[in-house]
Tab-separated table of C-alpha atoms in Angstrom:
chain	number	residue	atom	x	y	z
D	1	MET	CA	-53.986	-14.517	22.075
D	2	SER	CA	-54.544	-11.311	23.932
D	3	ASP	CA	-54.114	-8.263	21.841
D	4	LEU	CA	-50.682	-7.616	22.952
D	5	GLN	CA	-49.160	-10.738	22.129
D	6	LEU	CA	-51.184	-10.218	18.627
D	7	GLN	CA	-49.324	-7.227	17.705
D	8	SER	CA	-46.204	-8.415	19.650
D	9	SER	CA	-45.834	-11.760	17.029
D	10	LYS	CA	-45.509	-9.816	13.944
D	11	ILE	CA	-42.498	-8.005	15.510
D	12	GLY	CA	-39.705	-8.843	14.629
D	13	PHE	CA	-35.193	-8.025	13.719
D	14	MET	CA	-33.210	-7.731	11.258
D	15	GLN	CA	-30.242	-10.393	11.874
D	16	GLY	CA	-27.436	-8.874	13.294
D	17	ARG	CA	-29.206	-6.037	15.533
D	18	LEU	CA	-28.474	-8.827	18.695
D	19	SER	CA	-24.722	-8.279	17.372
D	20	SER	CA	-21.596	-7.250	17.909
D	21	LEU	CA	-21.087	-4.944	15.007
D	22	VAL	CA	-18.976	-5.952	12.048
D	23	ASP	CA	-15.730	-3.601	10.409
D	24	GLY	CA	-18.062	-0.949	12.411
D	25	LYS	CA	-21.077	-1.203	10.005
D	26	ILE	CA	-24.047	-0.765	10.827
D	27	GLN	CA	-25.240	-3.983	9.018
D	28	ALA	CA	-23.690	-6.951	8.038
D	29	PHE	CA	-23.583	-10.932	8.212
D	30	PRO	CA	-22.972	-11.662	11.400
D	31	TRP	CA	-20.017	-14.161	11.188
D	32	ASP	CA	-19.267	-14.978	14.349
D	33	ASP	CA	-22.331	-14.123	16.442
D	34	TRP	CA	-24.988	-16.007	14.021
D	35	ARG	CA	-25.800	-18.449	16.109
D	36	LEU	CA	-25.862	-16.535	19.992
D	37	GLU	CA	-28.597	-13.806	17.823
D	38	PHE	CA	-31.437	-17.430	17.943
D	39	ALA	CA	-31.216	-17.319	22.249
D	40	GLU	CA	-31.098	-13.741	22.012
D	41	ALA	CA	-34.360	-12.944	20.323
D	42	ASP	CA	-36.054	-16.170	22.395
D	43	THR	CA	-34.813	-13.832	25.439
D	44	LEU	CA	-36.866	-10.851	24.602
D	45	GLY	CA	-40.092	-13.045	23.353
D	46	ILE	CA	-39.080	-11.397	19.560
D	47	ARG	CA	-39.954	-14.690	17.161
D	48	ILE	CA	-39.269	-13.321	13.522
D	49	MET	CA	-35.792	-12.993	12.414
D	50	GLU	CA	-34.750	-11.340	9.327
D	51	TRP	CA	-31.845	-12.855	7.778
D	52	THR	CA	-29.367	-10.448	6.007
D	53	LEU	CA	-27.293	-11.957	3.536
D	54	ASP	CA	-23.626	-9.862	1.848
D	55	GLN	CA	-22.425	-10.660	-1.090
D	56	GLU	CA	-18.261	-10.838	0.084
D	57	ASN	CA	-18.674	-14.800	1.190
D	58	LEU	CA	-22.203	-15.139	-0.097
D	59	ARG	CA	-21.522	-18.868	-0.843
D	60	SER	CA	-20.528	-19.141	2.658
D	61	ASN	CA	-23.536	-18.258	4.267
D	62	PRO	CA	-24.935	-20.419	6.304
D	63	MET	CA	-28.629	-20.404	3.961
D	64	MET	CA	-26.904	-21.229	1.137
D	65	THR	CA	-24.902	-24.455	2.486
D	66	GLU	CA	-26.906	-27.629	3.280
D	67	ARG	CA	-25.763	-28.478	6.457
D	68	GLY	CA	-26.038	-24.867	7.540
D	69	ARG	CA	-29.523	-24.952	6.374
D	70	GLU	CA	-30.038	-28.157	8.781
D	71	GLU	CA	-28.292	-25.585	11.406
D	72	ILE	CA	-30.709	-22.560	11.367
D	73	LYS	CA	-33.966	-25.327	11.217
D	74	LEU	CA	-32.855	-26.872	14.684
D	75	LEU	CA	-32.189	-23.761	15.868
D	76	CYS	CA	-34.884	-21.479	15.006
D	77	GLN	CA	-36.767	-25.350	17.164
D	78	LYS	CA	-35.178	-24.667	19.419
D	79	PHE	CA	-36.396	-21.215	20.153
D	80	ASN	CA	-39.654	-20.844	18.345
D	81	LEU	CA	-38.685	-19.171	16.054
D	82	SER	CA	-39.553	-18.280	12.460
D	83	ILE	CA	-37.597	-16.499	9.544
D	84	PRO	CA	-39.803	-15.072	6.498
D	85	SER	CA	-37.786	-12.939	4.679
D	86	LEU	CA	-34.276	-11.837	4.126
D	87	THR	CA	-32.436	-8.631	2.600
D	88	GLY	CA	-30.447	-9.048	0.321
D	89	ASP	CA	-27.580	-6.762	1.155
D	90	CYS	CA	-25.656	-8.304	-1.963
D	91	PHE	CA	-27.849	-7.620	-4.040
D	92	MET	CA	-27.255	-3.479	-3.379
D	93	GLN	CA	-23.322	-4.609	-3.019
D	94	SER	CA	-23.261	-6.054	-6.613
D	95	PRO	CA	-26.164	-5.582	-8.368
D	96	PHE	CA	-26.469	-7.055	-11.818
D	97	TRP	CA	-28.811	-4.536	-13.325
D	98	LYS	CA	-26.055	-2.910	-13.519
D	99	ALA	CA	-23.574	-5.456	-14.628
D	100	LYS	CA	-22.509	-6.261	-18.097
D	101	ASP	CA	-21.714	-9.622	-19.490
D	102	LYS	CA	-19.724	-12.625	-17.035
D	103	ASP	CA	-20.519	-10.657	-14.289
D	104	LYS	CA	-24.153	-9.705	-15.058
D	105	SER	CA	-24.894	-13.917	-15.998
D	106	ALA	CA	-22.351	-15.068	-12.149
D	107	LEU	CA	-24.800	-12.273	-9.931
D	108	GLU	CA	-27.916	-13.299	-11.999
D	109	GLU	CA	-27.027	-16.913	-10.833
D	110	ASP	CA	-26.117	-16.110	-7.194
D	111	PHE	CA	-29.479	-14.521	-7.566
D	112	ILE	CA	-31.515	-17.492	-8.634
D	113	SER	CA	-29.348	-19.349	-5.993
D	114	ILE	CA	-30.298	-17.101	-3.207
D	115	ILE	CA	-34.255	-17.768	-4.487
D	116	SER	CA	-33.983	-21.741	-3.595
D	117	SER	CA	-32.120	-21.980	-0.707
D	118	CYS	CA	-35.383	-18.866	0.386
D	119	GLU	CA	-37.508	-22.161	-0.760
D	120	LYS	CA	-35.437	-24.902	1.379
D	121	LEU	CA	-36.067	-22.639	4.564
D	122	GLY	CA	-39.314	-20.962	3.704
D	123	ILE	CA	-38.353	-17.448	3.396
D	124	LYS	CA	-41.034	-16.140	0.953
D	125	PHE	CA	-40.084	-12.336	0.880
D	126	ILE	CA	-36.641	-11.617	-1.107
D	127	VAL	CA	-36.275	-7.702	-0.550
D	128	VAL	CA	-34.119	-6.565	-3.262
D	129	PRO	CA	-32.659	-2.991	-2.453
D	130	LEU	CA	-32.805	-0.419	-5.216
D	131	VAL	CA	-30.961	2.108	-2.450
D	132	ASP	CA	-27.277	3.859	-2.408
D	133	ASN	CA	-25.585	1.328	-4.380
D	134	GLY	CA	-28.252	-0.647	-6.203
D	135	SER	CA	-30.125	2.559	-6.501
D	136	ILE	CA	-31.580	2.725	-10.942
D	137	LYS	CA	-30.348	5.560	-12.126
D	138	ASN	CA	-30.979	4.748	-16.089
D	139	ASP	CA	-33.353	2.885	-18.543
D	140	GLN	CA	-30.685	0.245	-19.581
D	141	HIS	CA	-30.495	-0.596	-15.488
D	142	LEU	CA	-34.319	-0.714	-15.533
D	143	ASN	CA	-34.897	-2.778	-18.219
D	144	SER	CA	-32.181	-5.124	-17.129
D	145	LEU	CA	-34.407	-5.256	-14.279
D	146	PHE	CA	-37.093	-6.198	-15.333
D	147	SER	CA	-35.517	-8.514	-18.665
D	148	PHE	CA	-34.369	-10.613	-15.007
D	149	PHE	CA	-37.623	-10.735	-13.193
D	150	ASN	CA	-39.563	-11.254	-16.184
D	151	ARG	CA	-37.520	-15.154	-16.890
D	152	ILE	CA	-37.810	-15.631	-13.676
D	153	ASP	CA	-41.475	-15.746	-12.888
D	154	ASN	CA	-41.629	-19.575	-13.120
D	155	ILE	CA	-38.934	-19.880	-10.656
D	156	LEU	CA	-40.594	-17.466	-8.084
D	157	ARG	CA	-43.121	-19.190	-8.834
D	158	GLU	CA	-42.229	-22.808	-8.222
D	159	ASN	CA	-40.747	-21.664	-5.552
D	160	SER	CA	-43.211	-19.570	-3.529
D	161	VAL	CA	-41.500	-16.452	-3.158
D	162	ASN	CA	-41.531	-13.066	-3.474
D	163	ILE	CA	-39.987	-10.007	-4.905
D	164	ILE	CA	-40.350	-7.238	-2.448
D	165	PHE	CA	-38.504	-3.329	-3.425
D	166	GLU	CA	-37.378	-0.882	-1.359
D	167	SER	CA	-36.690	1.977	-3.444
D	168	ASP	CA	-35.750	5.294	-3.742
D	169	TYR	CA	-38.230	6.672	-6.344
D	170	GLU	CA	-40.336	9.452	-5.291
D	171	PRO	CA	-43.860	8.005	-4.993
D	172	LEU	CA	-45.414	7.784	-7.940
D	173	LYS	CA	-41.882	7.211	-9.681
D	174	LEU	CA	-42.462	3.658	-7.438
D	175	LYS	CA	-45.934	3.519	-8.220
D	176	ASP	CA	-44.980	3.028	-12.421
D	177	PHE	CA	-42.298	0.914	-11.232
D	178	ILE	CA	-44.286	-1.453	-9.254
D	179	ASP	CA	-47.521	-0.952	-11.888
D	180	ASN	CA	-45.574	-3.515	-13.734
D	181	LEU	CA	-44.818	-6.129	-12.266
D	182	ASP	CA	-47.878	-8.716	-11.417
D	183	PRO	CA	-49.006	-8.405	-7.592
D	184	LYS	CA	-49.055	-11.738	-6.928
D	185	PHE	CA	-44.873	-12.429	-6.837
D	186	TYR	CA	-43.335	-8.623	-6.149
D	187	GLY	CA	-44.517	-6.102	-3.737
D	188	ILE	CA	-43.100	-2.954	-1.778
D	189	ASN	CA	-40.563	-3.114	1.242
D	190	TYR	CA	-41.633	0.236	3.089
D	191	ASP	CA	-38.496	1.358	5.145
D	192	ILE	CA	-39.615	3.801	7.473
D	193	GLY	CA	-36.345	5.879	8.081
D	194	ASN	CA	-35.445	5.572	4.379
D	195	SER	CA	-38.614	7.522	3.330
D	196	ALA	CA	-38.083	10.101	6.253
D	197	ALA	CA	-34.319	10.804	5.442
D	198	LEU	CA	-35.445	11.479	1.135
D	199	GLY	CA	-38.131	13.829	3.011
D	200	PHE	CA	-41.448	11.927	1.521
D	201	ASN	CA	-44.748	12.233	2.156
D	202	PRO	CA	-45.911	9.421	4.144
D	203	ILE	CA	-49.252	10.544	2.383
D	204	GLU	CA	-49.156	10.667	-0.945
D	205	GLU	CA	-46.917	7.203	-0.491
D	206	PHE	CA	-49.348	4.805	0.536
D	207	LEU	CA	-51.871	6.634	-1.636
D	208	ALA	CA	-49.856	6.012	-3.978
D	209	TYR	CA	-48.602	1.708	-3.465
D	210	GLY	CA	-49.831	1.204	-0.238
D	211	ASP	CA	-51.624	-1.827	-1.253
D	212	ARG	CA	-48.998	-3.709	-2.479
D	213	ILE	CA	-46.355	-3.581	0.888
D	214	MET	CA	-45.898	-6.164	1.647
D	215	ASN	CA	-42.990	-5.834	4.672
D	216	VAL	CA	-41.850	-2.903	6.643
D	217	HIS	CA	-38.447	-1.884	8.299
D	218	VAL	CA	-38.742	0.133	11.459
D	219	LYS	CA	-36.081	3.125	12.221
D	220	ASP	CA	-36.169	6.346	12.113
D	221	ARG	CA	-33.748	9.175	10.482
D	222	PRO	CA	-33.363	12.335	10.109
D	223	LEU	CA	-34.059	14.616	7.306
D	224	GLY	CA	-30.667	13.441	4.715
D	225	GLY	CA	-29.076	11.829	7.940
D	226	THR	CA	-28.265	8.353	8.959
D	227	THR	CA	-29.996	5.706	11.302
D	228	VAL	CA	-31.157	7.785	14.820
D	229	PRO	CA	-33.157	6.044	17.880
D	230	LEU	CA	-36.559	5.746	17.267
D	231	GLY	CA	-38.268	9.023	17.712
D	232	GLU	CA	-35.332	11.062	17.234
D	233	GLY	CA	-34.783	11.201	13.457
D	234	ASP	CA	-38.319	13.483	10.871
D	235	ALA	CA	-40.027	9.964	10.274
D	236	ASN	CA	-43.252	10.837	11.210
D	237	LEU	CA	-43.672	7.399	13.037
D	238	ALA	CA	-47.305	7.461	14.871
D	239	LEU	CA	-48.648	8.904	10.890
D	240	VAL	CA	-47.214	6.442	8.632
D	241	PHE	CA	-48.796	3.448	11.491
D	242	LYS	CA	-51.855	4.608	10.814
D	243	LEU	CA	-51.705	4.929	8.077
D	244	LEU	CA	-50.610	1.244	7.985
D	245	LYS	CA	-53.852	-0.256	10.106
D	246	GLU	CA	-56.313	2.124	7.281
D	247	TYR	CA	-54.845	0.108	4.650
D	248	SER	CA	-55.241	-2.992	6.038
D	249	TYR	CA	-51.694	-4.278	6.790
D	250	GLU	CA	-51.057	-7.755	8.038
D	251	GLY	CA	-46.942	-8.264	7.445
D	252	ASN	CA	-43.961	-7.955	9.840
D	253	TYR	CA	-41.989	-5.663	11.324
D	254	ILE	CA	-38.089	-6.008	10.865
D	255	LEU	CA	-36.420	-3.811	13.495
D	256	GLN	CA	-34.145	-2.178	11.600
D	257	THR	CA	-33.305	-0.065	14.279
D	258	ALA	CA	-30.204	2.371	15.551
D	259	ARG	CA	-27.160	0.286	17.241
D	260	SER	CA	-26.504	1.099	21.120
D	261	SER	CA	-23.249	3.110	20.615
D	262	SER	CA	-22.354	0.999	24.676
D	263	GLY	CA	-23.394	-2.060	23.112
D	264	LYS	CA	-26.076	-3.130	25.226
D	265	HIS	CA	-27.788	-4.242	21.864
D	266	SER	CA	-30.371	-6.159	23.512
D	267	LEU	CA	-32.127	-3.750	25.713
D	268	VAL	CA	-31.915	-1.117	23.480
D	269	LEU	CA	-33.672	-3.381	21.103
D	270	GLU	CA	-35.805	-4.229	23.690
D	271	GLY	CA	-36.778	-0.911	24.127
D	272	TYR	CA	-37.647	-0.159	20.011
D	273	LYS	CA	-39.645	-3.334	20.246
D	274	ASN	CA	-41.891	-1.997	23.184
D	275	GLN	CA	-42.315	1.805	21.613
D	276	VAL	CA	-43.675	0.044	18.437
D	277	ILE	CA	-46.397	-2.413	20.381
D	278	ASN	CA	-46.904	0.642	22.322
D	279	TRP	CA	-47.712	2.475	17.882
D	280	LEU	CA	-49.633	-0.703	16.633
D	281	LEU	CA	-51.473	-0.657	20.226
D	282	GLU	CA	-52.549	3.101	20.027
D	283	ASN	CA	-54.261	1.990	15.585
D	284	ARG	CA	-55.912	-1.390	16.769
């Protein structure tokens, strides 16, 4: 495998980025087009997809049904694509750590069902977004979160699934958070754009928890702003890719990038892919 092929093989895309926007949302499960994205990715030479899962119609999502999982496996085989990770927007939309009583129990059961479905599809990483509506705001939220994951360690072990957190905590606070969790099962999803929007210093972030990063979301955002094309925000992308190399990161780079304003989603994603390849080659 050439150096170019090796770098390219680690680049994936967030499901939905090759489909039209759903209800104007930058990210949502593409119910109408999810099957078509496999062929689109094949055309672009992208071999990795990160699945997305919303709370609405959760149990109807194809990854949550036996028939759907079989279809997903066939599509992966046909188009030489793997799905190593899942972003659980459902957890951010309806965080169990903020719920109570029956609602809390139902959401925790959903989480366990998602772990089981991931194992059946070979998905190894579940991204849990502790941002926006899922942000940890007090000790009660934090204790609820830790209590649940302490109870399901055996489930994670049996299903060979890792939980990776995306957080709005500042670097040292996130280090304290992740240090409480077993590195065999828990890690960090590093979102380049989110860190830029929060004004975090990448060097301080990597010093704090660089060795716990298991997955990377590639996007750009201005300070305090929303997603913009790569290079147009405040993310120091060249520095981040340099740091990832220095910390011997070997995981994937998932394009969670800005959408095309003209509907040319494949063309735009291909451009982003090439930008990432260039940053990777500069730091090989």
